[in-house]
Short mmCIF file of C-alpha atoms in Angstrom, two decimals:
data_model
loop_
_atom_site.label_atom_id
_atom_site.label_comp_id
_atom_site.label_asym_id
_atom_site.label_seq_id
_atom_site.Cartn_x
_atom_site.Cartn_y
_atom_site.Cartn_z
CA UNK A 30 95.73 144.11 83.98
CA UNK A 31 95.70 140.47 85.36
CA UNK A 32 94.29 138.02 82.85
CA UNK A 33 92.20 134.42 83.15
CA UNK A 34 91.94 133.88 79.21
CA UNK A 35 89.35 131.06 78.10
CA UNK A 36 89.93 130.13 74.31
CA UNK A 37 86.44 130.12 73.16
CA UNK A 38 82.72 132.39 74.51
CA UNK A 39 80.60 130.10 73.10
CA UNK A 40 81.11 126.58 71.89
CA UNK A 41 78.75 123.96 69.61
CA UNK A 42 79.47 120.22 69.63
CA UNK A 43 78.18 117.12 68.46
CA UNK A 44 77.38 114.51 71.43
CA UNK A 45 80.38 112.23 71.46
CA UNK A 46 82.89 114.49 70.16
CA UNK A 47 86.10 115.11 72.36
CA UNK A 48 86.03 118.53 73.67
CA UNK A 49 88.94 120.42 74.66
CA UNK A 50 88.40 124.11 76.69
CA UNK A 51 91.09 126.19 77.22
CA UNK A 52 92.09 128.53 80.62
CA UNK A 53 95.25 130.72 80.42
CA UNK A 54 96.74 133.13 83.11
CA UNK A 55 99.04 135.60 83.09
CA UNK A 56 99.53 136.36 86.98
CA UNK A 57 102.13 133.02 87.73
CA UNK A 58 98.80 131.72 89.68
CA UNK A 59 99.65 128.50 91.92
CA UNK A 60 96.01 127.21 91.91
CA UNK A 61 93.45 126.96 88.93
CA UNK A 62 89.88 125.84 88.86
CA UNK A 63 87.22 124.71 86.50
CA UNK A 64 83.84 125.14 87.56
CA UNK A 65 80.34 124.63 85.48
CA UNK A 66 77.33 126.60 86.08
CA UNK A 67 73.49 126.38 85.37
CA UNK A 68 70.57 127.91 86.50
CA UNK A 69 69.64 127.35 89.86
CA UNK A 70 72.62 125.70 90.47
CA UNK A 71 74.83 127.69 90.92
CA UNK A 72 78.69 127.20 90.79
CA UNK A 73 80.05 123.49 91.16
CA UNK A 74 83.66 122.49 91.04
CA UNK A 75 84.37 120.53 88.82
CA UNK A 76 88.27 120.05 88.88
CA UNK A 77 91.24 121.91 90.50
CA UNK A 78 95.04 121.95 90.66
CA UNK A 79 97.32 123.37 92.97
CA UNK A 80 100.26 122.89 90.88
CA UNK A 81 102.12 121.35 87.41
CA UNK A 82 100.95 118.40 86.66
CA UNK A 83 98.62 117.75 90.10
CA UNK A 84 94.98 118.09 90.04
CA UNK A 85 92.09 117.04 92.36
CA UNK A 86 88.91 116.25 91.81
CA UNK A 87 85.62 118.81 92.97
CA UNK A 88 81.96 118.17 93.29
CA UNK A 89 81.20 117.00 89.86
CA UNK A 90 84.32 115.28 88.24
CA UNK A 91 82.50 112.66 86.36
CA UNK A 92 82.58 112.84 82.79
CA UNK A 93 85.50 115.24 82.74
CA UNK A 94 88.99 115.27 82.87
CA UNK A 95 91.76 118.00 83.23
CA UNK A 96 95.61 118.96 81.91
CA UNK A 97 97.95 121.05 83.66
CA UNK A 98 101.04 120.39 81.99
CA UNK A 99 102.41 124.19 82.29
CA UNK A 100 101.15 126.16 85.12
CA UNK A 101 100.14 129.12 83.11
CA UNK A 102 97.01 126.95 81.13
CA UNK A 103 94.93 124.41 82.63
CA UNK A 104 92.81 122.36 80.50
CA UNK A 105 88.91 121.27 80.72
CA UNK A 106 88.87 117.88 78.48
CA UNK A 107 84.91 116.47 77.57
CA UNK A 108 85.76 112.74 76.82
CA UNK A 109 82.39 111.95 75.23
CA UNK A 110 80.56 114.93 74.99
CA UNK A 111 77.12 114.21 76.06
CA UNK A 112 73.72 116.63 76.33
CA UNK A 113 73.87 117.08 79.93
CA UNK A 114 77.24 118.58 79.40
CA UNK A 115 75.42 121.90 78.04
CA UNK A 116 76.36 124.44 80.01
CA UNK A 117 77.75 127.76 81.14
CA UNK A 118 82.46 127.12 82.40
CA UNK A 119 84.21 128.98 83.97
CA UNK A 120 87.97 129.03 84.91
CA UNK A 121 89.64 130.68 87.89
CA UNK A 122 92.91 131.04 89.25
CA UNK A 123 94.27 131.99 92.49
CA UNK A 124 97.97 131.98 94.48
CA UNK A 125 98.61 130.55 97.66
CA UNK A 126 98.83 132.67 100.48
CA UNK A 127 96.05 135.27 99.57
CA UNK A 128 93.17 136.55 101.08
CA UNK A 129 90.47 138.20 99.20
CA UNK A 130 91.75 139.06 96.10
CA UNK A 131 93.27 135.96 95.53
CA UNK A 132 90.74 134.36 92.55
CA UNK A 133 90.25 135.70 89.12
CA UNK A 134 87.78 134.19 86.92
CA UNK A 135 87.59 134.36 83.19
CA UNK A 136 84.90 135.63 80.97
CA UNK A 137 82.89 132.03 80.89
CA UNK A 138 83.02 129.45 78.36
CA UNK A 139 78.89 128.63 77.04
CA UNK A 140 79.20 125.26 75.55
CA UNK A 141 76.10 123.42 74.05
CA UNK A 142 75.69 119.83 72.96
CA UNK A 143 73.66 118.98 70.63
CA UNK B 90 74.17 119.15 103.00
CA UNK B 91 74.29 122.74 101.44
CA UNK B 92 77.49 124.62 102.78
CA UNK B 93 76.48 128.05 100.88
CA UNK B 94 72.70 128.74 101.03
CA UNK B 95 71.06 131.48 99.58
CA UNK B 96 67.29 131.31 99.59
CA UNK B 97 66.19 134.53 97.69
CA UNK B 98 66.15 133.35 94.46
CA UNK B 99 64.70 136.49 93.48
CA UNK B 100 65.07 140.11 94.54
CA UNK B 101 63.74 143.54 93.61
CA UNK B 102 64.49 147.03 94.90
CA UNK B 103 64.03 150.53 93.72
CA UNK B 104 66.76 152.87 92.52
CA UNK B 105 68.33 154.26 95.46
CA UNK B 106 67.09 151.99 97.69
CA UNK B 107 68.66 149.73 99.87
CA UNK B 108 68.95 145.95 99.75
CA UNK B 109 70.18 143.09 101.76
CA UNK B 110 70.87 140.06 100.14
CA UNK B 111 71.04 136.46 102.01
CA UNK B 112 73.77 134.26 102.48
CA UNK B 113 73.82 131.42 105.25
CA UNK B 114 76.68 129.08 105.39
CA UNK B 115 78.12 125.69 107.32
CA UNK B 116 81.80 125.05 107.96
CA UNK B 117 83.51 123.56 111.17
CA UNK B 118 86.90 124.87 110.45
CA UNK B 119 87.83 127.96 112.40
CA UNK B 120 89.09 129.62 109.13
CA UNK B 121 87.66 130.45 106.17
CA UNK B 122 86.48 133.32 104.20
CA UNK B 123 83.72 134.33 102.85
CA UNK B 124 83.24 136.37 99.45
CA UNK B 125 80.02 137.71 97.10
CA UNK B 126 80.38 138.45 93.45
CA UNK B 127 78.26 140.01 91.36
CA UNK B 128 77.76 138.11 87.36
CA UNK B 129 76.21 140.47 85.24
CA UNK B 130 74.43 139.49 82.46
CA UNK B 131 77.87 139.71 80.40
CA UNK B 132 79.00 136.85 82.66
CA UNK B 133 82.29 138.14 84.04
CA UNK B 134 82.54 137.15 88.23
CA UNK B 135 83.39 140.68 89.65
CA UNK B 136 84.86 139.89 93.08
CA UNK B 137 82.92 142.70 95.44
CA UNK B 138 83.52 142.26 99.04
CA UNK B 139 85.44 139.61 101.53
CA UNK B 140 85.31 138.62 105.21
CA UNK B 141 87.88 136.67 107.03
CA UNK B 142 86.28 134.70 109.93
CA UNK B 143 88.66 136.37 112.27
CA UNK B 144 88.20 140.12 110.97
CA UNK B 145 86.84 141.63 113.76
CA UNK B 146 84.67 144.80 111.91
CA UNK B 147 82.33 143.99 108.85
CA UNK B 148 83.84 144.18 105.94
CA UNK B 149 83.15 147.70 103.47
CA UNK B 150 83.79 148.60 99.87
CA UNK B 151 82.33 151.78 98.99
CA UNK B 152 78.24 150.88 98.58
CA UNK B 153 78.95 147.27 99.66
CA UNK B 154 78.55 146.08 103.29
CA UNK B 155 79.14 142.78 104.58
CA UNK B 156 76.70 141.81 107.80
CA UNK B 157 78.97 139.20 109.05
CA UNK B 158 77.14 137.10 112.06
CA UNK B 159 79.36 134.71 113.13
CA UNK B 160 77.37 132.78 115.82
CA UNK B 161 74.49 132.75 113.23
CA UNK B 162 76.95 131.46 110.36
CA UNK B 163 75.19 134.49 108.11
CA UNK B 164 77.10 136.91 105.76
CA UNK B 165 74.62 139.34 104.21
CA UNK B 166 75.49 141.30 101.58
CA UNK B 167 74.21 145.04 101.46
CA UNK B 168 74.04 147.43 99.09
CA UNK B 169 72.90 150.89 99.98
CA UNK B 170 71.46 153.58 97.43
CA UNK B 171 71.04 151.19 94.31
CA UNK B 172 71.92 151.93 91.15
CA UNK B 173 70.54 150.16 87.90
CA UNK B 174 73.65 148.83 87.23
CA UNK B 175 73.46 146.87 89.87
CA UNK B 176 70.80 144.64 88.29
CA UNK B 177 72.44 140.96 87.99
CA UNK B 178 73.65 137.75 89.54
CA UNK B 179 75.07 137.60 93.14
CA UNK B 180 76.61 134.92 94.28
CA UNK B 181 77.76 134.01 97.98
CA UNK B 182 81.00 132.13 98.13
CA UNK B 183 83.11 130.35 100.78
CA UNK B 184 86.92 129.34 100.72
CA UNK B 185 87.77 125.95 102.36
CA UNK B 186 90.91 125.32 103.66
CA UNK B 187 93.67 127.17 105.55
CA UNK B 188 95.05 130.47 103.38
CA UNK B 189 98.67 129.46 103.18
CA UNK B 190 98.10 125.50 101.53
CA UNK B 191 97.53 124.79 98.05
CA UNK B 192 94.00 123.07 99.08
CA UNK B 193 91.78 126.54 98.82
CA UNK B 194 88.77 125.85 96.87
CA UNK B 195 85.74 128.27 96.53
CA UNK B 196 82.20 127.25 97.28
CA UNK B 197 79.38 128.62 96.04
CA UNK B 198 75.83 129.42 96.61
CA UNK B 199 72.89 129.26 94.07
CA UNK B 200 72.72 132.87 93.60
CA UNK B 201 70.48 135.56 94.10
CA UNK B 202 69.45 137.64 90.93
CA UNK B 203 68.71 141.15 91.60
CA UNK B 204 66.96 143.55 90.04
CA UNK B 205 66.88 147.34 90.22
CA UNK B 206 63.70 149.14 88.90
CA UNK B 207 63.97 153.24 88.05
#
């Protein structure tokens, strides 16, 4: 069975602390994602890359930053984690060329700040 | 400006009823797709239906119907004879970009959350 792995369900840091979270696939997946969502909100991109080493920048890239230095694991990175950063992530991977059952998502990520 | 809009934040329906949930969107390019997923309370996305903006019949998966209105941008999501496991988040989504580029992003809506009474 296809696999988007994230390291950690749930997740409690300090504000200011570094924060790494962790996506793995299993399916040789071109593209990954990271999106965050909260209530009402929705999914928002945060970050994608379409291959090694290349990533773009979604909706809501401030305060983040992203690794992609093997294609299988793509990397969420929290600089400075800050309060507002509490939230629900979720990664995603798809491969070029597909149609509708081309993105996986993991189970979710729920990181809180405190 | 919203590109995915789904204005029932809300929904309920009885068991073996029918439901349609809303989904509105905005694009000027001449392809896309358009997905819903359903996030139980678990929080896996389970991918449920997709229409192509050049399929020609609605999309189907077994309970699932897609109401695709092109000229009205809309891309309803049915579900006929609910089931109490059908209770949870539903989410509209739209792919940008042209299938065969690495540029294919999804865009989401704010969700609908159902739920399914006995």
């Amino acid at each position: 069975d296809v696999k988007v792995t994230q390291s950690s369900r749930y997740l409690v840091k300090r504000t200011g602390e570094k924060v790494f979270l962790e996506c793995v696939q299993d399916m040789d997946h071109e593209n990954m994602f990271w999106y965050r969502q909260d209530p009402g909100l929705g999914l928002r991109l945060i970050y994608f890359s379409y291959d090694v080493k290349m990533k773009e920048k979604g909706d809501i890239p401030e305060g983040y930053s992203v690794s992609r230095e093997k294609k299988e694991r793509f990397s969420l990175i929290l600089e400075s984690a800050s309060t507002n950063q509490t939230s629900m992530y979720l990664c995603a991977s798809s491969t070029t060329g597909a149609r509708e059952y081309g993105y996986t998502f993991g189970s979710g990520t729920r990181l809180t700040v405190v | 400006a919203q590109k995915i809009t789904q204005t029932q934040p809300g929904m309920f329906v009885q068991e073996k009823e029918a439901v349609t949930l809303d989904c509105t969107y905005d694009t000027s390019d001449p392809s896309y797709g358009l997905f819903w997923y359903k996030q139980p309370s678990s929080g896996e996305m389970i991918f449920l239906i997709y229409q192509g903006s050049y399929d020609q019949q609605n999309a189907t998966e077994g309970r699932y119907s897609l109401n695709f209105q092109k000229a009205r941008k809309s891309a309803n999501l049915v579900i006929s004879a609910s089931q109490l496991g059908d209770s949870a988040m539903y989410f509209c989504a739209m792919r940008e970009g042209q299938v065969n580029t690495g540029f294919q992003k999804l865009v989401f809506g704010t969700g609908t959350r159902l739920l399914v009474s006995p």
